[in-house]
Amino acid sequence: MLILKLDLQKLDAEFVLGFIKVLDGEKDPQNLSVAFRLAAIVCQQFPIGNFAEELFEVTSCYFPIDYTPPSSDIYAVKTQDLVLYLRKCLAATPVFAEFCLPLLLDKLSSDVQSAKIDSLLTLAECAEIYGAEQLKPFLQPIWLVVRKEVFASMSEEVVKACHQAVLQIVKTLSIAISTAQSLLDDFIGGILLDCRHHLSEPELKLFVPSTKFLQVVASASDPACCKVLGTVVPLLESQFYARPQDSQRQAILVTLIDFLKIAIPYCTDIHEAGDTGPLQAFRGSVPALFLSLLSDRNASLRLTSVCGTQTLLDLSGFLSQSDMCLLAEHLVKLVLEDPSRPVRLESTKALAELSLHNSVIIQENVMPALLNKLKEEKAVEDYSSSNTEEIPATLAAISVSSHMVEDTVQHIFDYMRQPGSNSQQEAGLKALLLMVQQCTATGDRMHFFSTHLVPTLTGFTLEQQGDMFHTLDALSFMESIGQTVASSLNAGLATELVKFMISIVLEEDLSMIKNIDVNKLTRVNNISDNAALHALFAGSLSSCMQQVVIPEEVLAHEKEVACTCSKEAVCNMASRCYANLINKYREGANLDSLLNNAIKDLELRLEPSRYSEERLKAFSLWVWITKALIVRGHPYASTFKCKILGQLSDTELSEKAANAFSVLLHDYDNVLSSEMHCNIRLMYKQRFFLETAPQLVEGFHAAPTDQKQYYLIALSNMLKFIPRQVLLGEFPPLLPLLLQSLMSSDPSLQLSTLSVLSDLVRDTPQVLAEHVDTLLPQLLKLTLHRPNMNMRVSALNCLSTMTDLPHHIIYPYQQQVIRQLATALDDKKRLVRKAAVKTKMKWCFVGTSVSL
């Protein structure tokens, strides 16, 4: 039609009449889907003139759509598509308004929920097109219907549709405010009149529906926000002061914050406009309310008021300079002294928000107070206070300018150099990581971090003695700092960072560490002697861009550390680093040589005659190399994978080999991810599964009885990470093995299998139907698995999904299942009882029209 539009338009009314005749009485869904789209084009681009009512009649007679596509036809038109096409047709022209709005009002009184929802959503679609003048006669009837649904409906979908319809109506009235000011005022006034008395009774059930609805109305436009908040805010303030109970005050305060958030978009450009938009009248009372609660005895009210102050800061220009100074004073006191940890953490977030709006107050008032607190603790040599250990994180959170970042880094290093506990060191490292992550998100200060922070941190690690700096959390922070900095650098800065780290670790040239007394540093000697330094080294080198050249000596070094280091954490970091480097290594003979050397070396270490610890370390590195090759789609991946399959029959490594399949397909943020600039081939998981699943099935059938469980564990570990669409085609031959997994004595294997079965029971009912007589008894048995609560809950959830199978398949088992669920209903664990109740209810209603 669009191609021949000019020719068809010449036919004028004749074409419109012909189109109406063709459409009249059409019943085929495929034809209707086309006809509705064509009708919308006709309404918008052809002169329908005197035929408007006839065109409306031949299209609206299908409203609301009542059509269920045949399940056997995968190409059938979807119901939702027909609904959307018809909706756009009815909303195609304002000429339809006088016919459509009465129709929608009539359908809104229907007892059919889907008809109500469709009518409300269609009204929302039509409102803007029809305009304020066309809506005017129907505003009051629409509100009466919507009010009934909002206050009395038991369906969240209906309430949501009501919100959407009223939102669009208020937007339409606001657009035409120059000619329809009274319409907007009258419509919102009526809504406020009906909701006002509910706001005066926060303990009753209609308080929440009323506030949610008014928030929707207020969010529609600036005029609507002004009118709603002008009535609601003083009402909530008076209710807050009138209620002595903390729980009621808490509910009112949360509601007030929600309304204030609505005003944020309309409080921009305040400094230029000279006022605060919808909240002009409340610049004194609202800040005073929240500031007074910051010292309340109730921790929940303090926490909520801190959250509220963040909203006040987002209201541009709402807080005066004196209000911000007072707020900063209160927040610092909460951070340093409040006994509630959630309050202290939220206060830190509020200070960070304040720093974005007024960094001067932070620099002049907040930072000196926090640093003085650290100095006081230093004087008494007491760093055990949890509040004190949170100060570095607070300093990091509020440092937004370049000058503040550099000063804070120095203060944190000074803090960590003081005598203290492991937690003090971890607090400092956590603060440094937080600061790096903040600046990385904005792209700021990366040069400073690569040329100052990392070298200083390197020197700091060499200053430490013993295991003070070697806790797992501290090592994790060190590795993350290196990864975050290196992954954000351009090729030039990253190359310089690599050269620096290599000179320290491999060449032991400590002269490159600035602002540190080299004579006080420990020699590097063996990297395993300084786990923190290796964490920083591995994190930095493994995260650089692919353009950065990493010497082969680094890979050889990491491979040796992974296989020989006495510290497990260092071995794991070295294995992950090696995997990242192999994944990003350029294609060619050098890579093939590296892999061949790795195969030769690791196979020697995996010999059964070697010590158990050496074999485990070598196998762990083998798994990570395999993952690196699978992710990038390298031909050597098959060779490495076959070795892992072979270890499933190894007495010592069989369990580790089975669990390796989870590592191979699991997504990690800091290993072989796009954030680490790694080579990631599309659909590598699907490809690996399709290649490996048949090999596992074949190995299972050939394995001795005592080794079969490891093949099942490997298969179950793979299935957790494979997209459902891929599993559907491969599920039938795997189901017998999954059923055997349920009978295993390994709880982790059983839990994994239950999760897979629950996800697939709806998609492959015809496959599961053949095994119901085996599956149901085993599931019922697992509901009584005393050692593991999660097992009982998962088995009950799986039993619940079984009710989605065809009625004739599960009905013979209905009474048996209901009887055997009696024990689970008396379980000592509440979560088990809750799952049992839900499952029993679903089985009781098998074969009925009731859906739960």
PDB file of C-alpha atoms in Angstrom, residues 429-610:
ATOM      1  CA  LEU A 429      43.029  -1.697  50.434  1.00  0.00           C
ATOM      2  CA  LYS A 430      39.265  -1.765  50.120  1.00  0.00           C
ATOM      3  CA  ALA A 431      39.217   2.033  50.178  1.00  0.00           C
ATOM      4  CA  LEU A 432      41.882   2.204  47.457  1.00  0.00           C
ATOM      5  CA  LEU A 433      39.908  -0.239  45.310  1.00  0.00           C
ATOM      6  CA  LEU A 434      36.728   1.788  45.813  1.00  0.00           C
ATOM      7  CA  MET A 435      38.508   4.945  44.718  1.00  0.00           C
ATOM      8  CA  VAL A 436      39.969   3.276  41.628  1.00  0.00           C
ATOM      9  CA  GLN A 437      36.560   1.893  40.654  1.00  0.00           C
ATOM     10  CA  GLN A 438      34.933   5.301  41.065  1.00  0.00           C
ATOM     11  CA  CYS A 439      37.487   7.018  38.871  1.00  0.00           C
ATOM     12  CA  THR A 440      37.448   4.211  36.308  1.00  0.00           C
ATOM     13  CA  ALA A 441      33.731   4.678  35.839  1.00  0.00           C
ATOM     14  CA  THR A 442      34.329   8.315  34.862  1.00  0.00           C
ATOM     15  CA  GLY A 443      37.686   7.781  33.109  1.00  0.00           C
ATOM     16  CA  ASP A 444      39.518  10.153  35.473  1.00  0.00           C
ATOM     17  CA  ARG A 445      42.948   9.950  37.121  1.00  0.00           C
ATOM     18  CA  MET A 446      44.078   6.745  35.375  1.00  0.00           C
ATOM     19  CA  HIS A 447      47.523   8.217  34.691  1.00  0.00           C
ATOM     20  CA  PHE A 448      47.890   8.978  38.395  1.00  0.00           C
ATOM     21  CA  PHE A 449      46.873   5.447  39.350  1.00  0.00           C
ATOM     22  CA  SER A 450      49.260   3.756  36.917  1.00  0.00           C
ATOM     23  CA  THR A 451      52.273   5.966  37.620  1.00  0.00           C
ATOM     24  CA  HIS A 452      51.785   6.664  41.313  1.00  0.00           C
ATOM     25  CA  LEU A 453      49.264   4.407  43.034  1.00  0.00           C
ATOM     26  CA  VAL A 454      50.497   1.062  41.667  1.00  0.00           C
ATOM     27  CA  PRO A 455      54.223   1.831  42.257  1.00  0.00           C
ATOM     28  CA  THR A 456      53.496   3.097  45.753  1.00  0.00           C
ATOM     29  CA  LEU A 457      51.400   0.033  46.502  1.00  0.00           C
ATOM     30  CA  THR A 458      54.203  -2.160  45.156  1.00  0.00           C
ATOM     31  CA  GLY A 459      56.677  -0.547  47.501  1.00  0.00           C
ATOM     32  CA  PHE A 460      54.208  -0.841  50.333  1.00  0.00           C
ATOM     33  CA  THR A 461      53.858  -4.603  49.826  1.00  0.00           C
ATOM     34  CA  LEU A 462      57.624  -4.986  49.955  1.00  0.00           C
ATOM     35  CA  GLU A 463      57.731  -3.083  53.257  1.00  0.00           C
ATOM     36  CA  GLN A 464      55.451  -5.578  54.972  1.00  0.00           C
ATOM     37  CA  GLN A 465      56.837  -8.373  57.082  1.00  0.00           C
ATOM     38  CA  GLY A 466      55.282 -11.757  57.842  1.00  0.00           C
ATOM     39  CA  ASP A 467      51.697 -12.550  56.948  1.00  0.00           C
ATOM     40  CA  MET A 468      50.198  -9.229  58.008  1.00  0.00           C
ATOM     41  CA  PHE A 469      49.290  -8.462  54.400  1.00  0.00           C
ATOM     42  CA  HIS A 470      48.521 -11.947  53.162  1.00  0.00           C
ATOM     43  CA  THR A 471      44.905 -12.644  54.147  1.00  0.00           C
ATOM     44  CA  LEU A 472      42.636 -13.866  51.357  1.00  0.00           C
ATOM     45  CA  ASP A 473      40.583 -10.671  51.395  1.00  0.00           C
ATOM     46  CA  ALA A 474      43.689  -8.510  51.219  1.00  0.00           C
ATOM     47  CA  LEU A 475      45.041 -10.544  48.298  1.00  0.00           C
ATOM     48  CA  SER A 476      41.706 -10.261  46.523  1.00  0.00           C
ATOM     49  CA  PHE A 477      41.728  -6.470  46.943  1.00  0.00           C
ATOM     50  CA  MET A 478      45.291  -6.273  45.652  1.00  0.00           C
ATOM     51  CA  GLU A 479      44.471  -8.342  42.585  1.00  0.00           C
ATOM     52  CA  SER A 480      41.333  -6.308  41.895  1.00  0.00           C
ATOM     53  CA  ILE A 481      43.228  -3.014  42.163  1.00  0.00           C
ATOM     54  CA  GLY A 482      45.744  -4.213  39.592  1.00  0.00           C
ATOM     55  CA  GLN A 483      43.003  -5.510  37.297  1.00  0.00           C
ATOM     56  CA  THR A 484      40.856  -2.383  37.535  1.00  0.00           C
ATOM     57  CA  VAL A 485      43.737  -0.024  36.831  1.00  0.00           C
ATOM     58  CA  ALA A 486      45.311  -2.048  34.006  1.00  0.00           C
ATOM     59  CA  SER A 487      42.018  -2.814  32.236  1.00  0.00           C
ATOM     60  CA  SER A 488      41.225   0.909  32.033  1.00  0.00           C
ATOM     61  CA  LEU A 489      44.565   2.056  30.585  1.00  0.00           C
ATOM     62  CA  ASN A 490      45.318   2.777  26.958  1.00  0.00           C
ATOM     63  CA  ALA A 491      48.013   0.743  25.240  1.00  0.00           C
ATOM     64  CA  GLY A 492      50.764   3.255  25.985  1.00  0.00           C
ATOM     65  CA  LEU A 493      50.171   3.539  29.730  1.00  0.00           C
ATOM     66  CA  ALA A 494      49.524  -0.213  30.014  1.00  0.00           C
ATOM     67  CA  THR A 495      52.871  -0.963  28.339  1.00  0.00           C
ATOM     68  CA  GLU A 496      54.683   1.274  30.817  1.00  0.00           C
ATOM     69  CA  LEU A 497      52.892  -0.440  33.705  1.00  0.00           C
ATOM     70  CA  VAL A 498      53.881  -3.880  32.379  1.00  0.00           C
ATOM     71  CA  LYS A 499      57.522  -2.823  32.108  1.00  0.00           C
ATOM     72  CA  PHE A 500      57.453  -1.525  35.679  1.00  0.00           C
ATOM     73  CA  MET A 501      55.940  -4.704  37.124  1.00  0.00           C
ATOM     74  CA  ILE A 502      58.350  -6.933  35.194  1.00  0.00           C
ATOM     75  CA  SER A 503      61.344  -4.914  36.383  1.00  0.00           C
ATOM     76  CA  ILE A 504      60.242  -5.374  39.983  1.00  0.00           C
ATOM     77  CA  VAL A 505      59.186  -9.017  39.943  1.00  0.00           C
ATOM     78  CA  LEU A 506      61.370 -10.653  37.308  1.00  0.00           C
ATOM     79  CA  GLU A 507      64.424  -8.375  37.284  1.00  0.00           C
ATOM     80  CA  GLU A 508      64.287  -7.381  40.985  1.00  0.00           C
ATOM     81  CA  ASP A 509      65.112  -3.784  40.115  1.00  0.00           C
ATOM     82  CA  LEU A 510      63.683  -1.841  43.052  1.00  0.00           C
ATOM     83  CA  SER A 511      65.135   1.491  41.954  1.00  0.00           C
ATOM     84  CA  MET A 512      62.014   2.281  39.956  1.00  0.00           C
ATOM     85  CA  ILE A 513      59.950   2.578  43.148  1.00  0.00           C
ATOM     86  CA  LYS A 514      59.800   6.284  43.947  1.00  0.00           C
ATOM     87  CA  ASN A 515      59.276   8.045  47.277  1.00  0.00           C
ATOM     88  CA  ILE A 516      60.299   4.885  49.132  1.00  0.00           C
ATOM     89  CA  ASP A 517      63.496   4.136  51.031  1.00  0.00           C
ATOM     90  CA  VAL A 518      64.832   1.207  48.988  1.00  0.00           C
ATOM     91  CA  ASN A 519      67.098   0.134  51.861  1.00  0.00           C
ATOM     92  CA  LYS A 520      64.013  -0.665  53.917  1.00  0.00           C
ATOM     93  CA  LEU A 521      62.476  -2.881  51.243  1.00  0.00           C
ATOM     94  CA  THR A 522      62.655  -6.656  51.343  1.00  0.00           C
ATOM     95  CA  ARG A 523      64.194  -8.366  48.347  1.00  0.00           C
ATOM     96  CA  VAL A 524      61.760 -10.071  45.981  1.00  0.00           C
ATOM     97  CA  ASN A 525      63.714 -13.324  45.712  1.00  0.00           C
ATOM     98  CA  ASN A 526      60.907 -15.906  45.376  1.00  0.00           C
ATOM     99  CA  ILE A 527      57.551 -14.440  44.391  1.00  0.00           C
ATOM    100  CA  SER A 528      55.800 -16.920  46.664  1.00  0.00           C
ATOM    101  CA  ASP A 529      57.402 -15.141  49.612  1.00  0.00           C
ATOM    102  CA  ASN A 530      55.260 -12.078  48.879  1.00  0.00           C
ATOM    103  CA  ALA A 531      51.755 -13.114  47.966  1.00  0.00           C
ATOM    104  CA  ALA A 532      50.516  -9.514  47.936  1.00  0.00           C
ATOM    105  CA  LEU A 533      53.096  -8.483  45.354  1.00  0.00           C
ATOM    106  CA  HIS A 534      52.133 -11.418  43.155  1.00  0.00           C
ATOM    107  CA  ALA A 535      48.448 -10.505  43.453  1.00  0.00           C
ATOM    108  CA  LEU A 536      49.205  -7.001  42.168  1.00  0.00           C
ATOM    109  CA  PHE A 537      51.552  -8.366  39.490  1.00  0.00           C
ATOM    110  CA  ALA A 538      49.102 -10.993  38.197  1.00  0.00           C
ATOM    111  CA  GLY A 539      46.136  -8.653  38.299  1.00  0.00           C
ATOM    112  CA  SER A 540      47.955  -5.910  36.381  1.00  0.00           C
ATOM    113  CA  LEU A 541      49.471  -8.033  33.626  1.00  0.00           C
ATOM    114  CA  SER A 542      46.449 -10.234  33.004  1.00  0.00           C
ATOM    115  CA  SER A 543      44.071  -7.304  32.414  1.00  0.00           C
ATOM    116  CA  CYS A 544      45.872  -5.239  29.790  1.00  0.00           C
ATOM    117  CA  MET A 545      44.559  -4.634  26.305  1.00  0.00           C
ATOM    118  CA  GLN A 546      45.410  -7.217  23.638  1.00  0.00           C
ATOM    119  CA  GLN A 547      47.697  -4.725  21.890  1.00  0.00           C
ATOM    120  CA  VAL A 548      50.056  -4.779  24.882  1.00  0.00           C
ATOM    121  CA  VAL A 549      52.864  -7.298  24.317  1.00  0.00           C
ATOM    122  CA  ILE A 550      53.538  -9.587  27.262  1.00  0.00           C
ATOM    123  CA  PRO A 551      56.947 -11.312  27.106  1.00  0.00           C
ATOM    124  CA  GLU A 552      57.050 -15.106  27.115  1.00  0.00           C
ATOM    125  CA  GLU A 553      59.141 -14.940  30.284  1.00  0.00           C
ATOM    126  CA  VAL A 554      56.047 -13.746  32.145  1.00  0.00           C
ATOM    127  CA  LEU A 555      54.008 -16.751  31.024  1.00  0.00           C
ATOM    128  CA  ALA A 556      56.834 -19.123  31.956  1.00  0.00           C
ATOM    129  CA  HIS A 557      57.085 -17.438  35.354  1.00  0.00           C
ATOM    130  CA  GLU A 558      53.342 -17.683  36.036  1.00  0.00           C
ATOM    131  CA  LYS A 559      53.248 -21.328  34.962  1.00  0.00           C
ATOM    132  CA  GLU A 560      56.075 -22.159  37.344  1.00  0.00           C
ATOM    133  CA  VAL A 561      54.431 -20.280  40.223  1.00  0.00           C
ATOM    134  CA  ALA A 562      51.092 -22.019  39.578  1.00  0.00           C
ATOM    135  CA  CYS A 563      52.731 -25.447  39.761  1.00  0.00           C
ATOM    136  CA  THR A 564      55.249 -24.975  42.574  1.00  0.00           C
ATOM    137  CA  CYS A 565      54.118 -22.265  44.985  1.00  0.00           C
ATOM    138  CA  SER A 566      53.325 -23.507  48.470  1.00  0.00           C
ATOM    139  CA  LYS A 567      50.483 -21.019  48.922  1.00  0.00           C
ATOM    140  CA  GLU A 568      47.192 -22.092  47.379  1.00  0.00           C
ATOM    141  CA  ALA A 569      45.925 -18.532  46.867  1.00  0.00           C
ATOM    142  CA  VAL A 570      49.062 -17.626  44.893  1.00  0.00           C
ATOM    143  CA  CYS A 571      48.748 -20.777  42.777  1.00  0.00           C
ATOM    144  CA  ASN A 572      45.173 -19.910  41.899  1.00  0.00           C
ATOM    145  CA  MET A 573      46.045 -16.322  40.971  1.00  0.00           C
ATOM    146  CA  ALA A 574      48.936 -17.499  38.815  1.00  0.00           C
ATOM    147  CA  SER A 575      46.692 -20.024  37.028  1.00  0.00           C
ATOM    148  CA  ARG A 576      44.073 -17.383  36.281  1.00  0.00           C
ATOM    149  CA  CYS A 577      46.725 -14.929  35.110  1.00  0.00           C
ATOM    150  CA  TYR A 578      48.251 -17.548  32.802  1.00  0.00           C
ATOM    151  CA  ALA A 579      44.795 -18.321  31.369  1.00  0.00           C
ATOM    152  CA  ASN A 580      44.117 -14.656  30.638  1.00  0.00           C
ATOM    153  CA  LEU A 581      47.493 -14.250  28.945  1.00  0.00           C
ATOM    154  CA  ILE A 582      47.102 -17.397  26.829  1.00  0.00           C
ATOM    155  CA  ASN A 583      43.632 -16.297  25.763  1.00  0.00           C
ATOM    156  CA  LYS A 584      44.928 -12.938  24.525  1.00  0.00           C
ATOM    157  CA  TYR A 585      48.197 -14.206  23.084  1.00  0.00           C
ATOM    158  CA  ARG A 586      48.514 -13.534  19.375  1.00  0.00           C
ATOM    159  CA  GLU A 587      47.909 -16.426  16.966  1.00  0.00           C
ATOM    160  CA  GLY A 588      50.910 -18.089  15.399  1.00  0.00           C
ATOM    161  CA  ALA A 589      53.831 -20.395  15.908  1.00  0.00           C
ATOM    162  CA  ASN A 590      54.805 -18.795  19.220  1.00  0.00           C
ATOM    163  CA  LEU A 591      51.434 -19.607  20.752  1.00  0.00           C
ATOM    164  CA  ASP A 592      51.564 -23.172  19.450  1.00  0.00           C
ATOM    165  CA  SER A 593      55.041 -23.548  20.920  1.00  0.00           C
ATOM    166  CA  LEU A 594      53.861 -22.220  24.291  1.00  0.00           C
ATOM    167  CA  LEU A 595      50.957 -24.657  24.331  1.00  0.00           C
ATOM    168  CA  ASN A 596      53.102 -27.616  23.311  1.00  0.00           C
ATOM    169  CA  ASN A 597      55.600 -26.819  26.046  1.00  0.00           C
ATOM    170  CA  ALA A 598      52.741 -26.468  28.556  1.00  0.00           C
ATOM    171  CA  ILE A 599      51.332 -29.855  27.507  1.00  0.00           C
ATOM    172  CA  LYS A 600      54.706 -31.520  27.844  1.00  0.00           C
ATOM    173  CA  ASP A 601      55.451 -29.953  31.232  1.00  0.00           C
ATOM    174  CA  LEU A 602      52.012 -30.471  32.774  1.00  0.00           C
ATOM    175  CA  GLU A 603      51.577 -34.037  31.531  1.00  0.00           C
ATOM    176  CA  LEU A 604      54.846 -34.862  33.248  1.00  0.00           C
ATOM    177  CA  ARG A 605      53.575 -33.304  36.483  1.00  0.00           C
ATOM    178  CA  LEU A 606      50.263 -35.203  36.140  1.00  0.00           C
ATOM    179  CA  GLU A 607      51.942 -38.594  36.099  1.00  0.00           C
ATOM    180  CA  PRO A 608      50.396 -40.891  38.741  1.00  0.00           C
ATOM    181  CA  SER A 609      53.835 -41.358  40.282  1.00  0.00           C
ATOM    182  CA  ARG A 610      54.021 -37.659  41.255  1.00  0.00           C
TER     183      ARG A 610
END
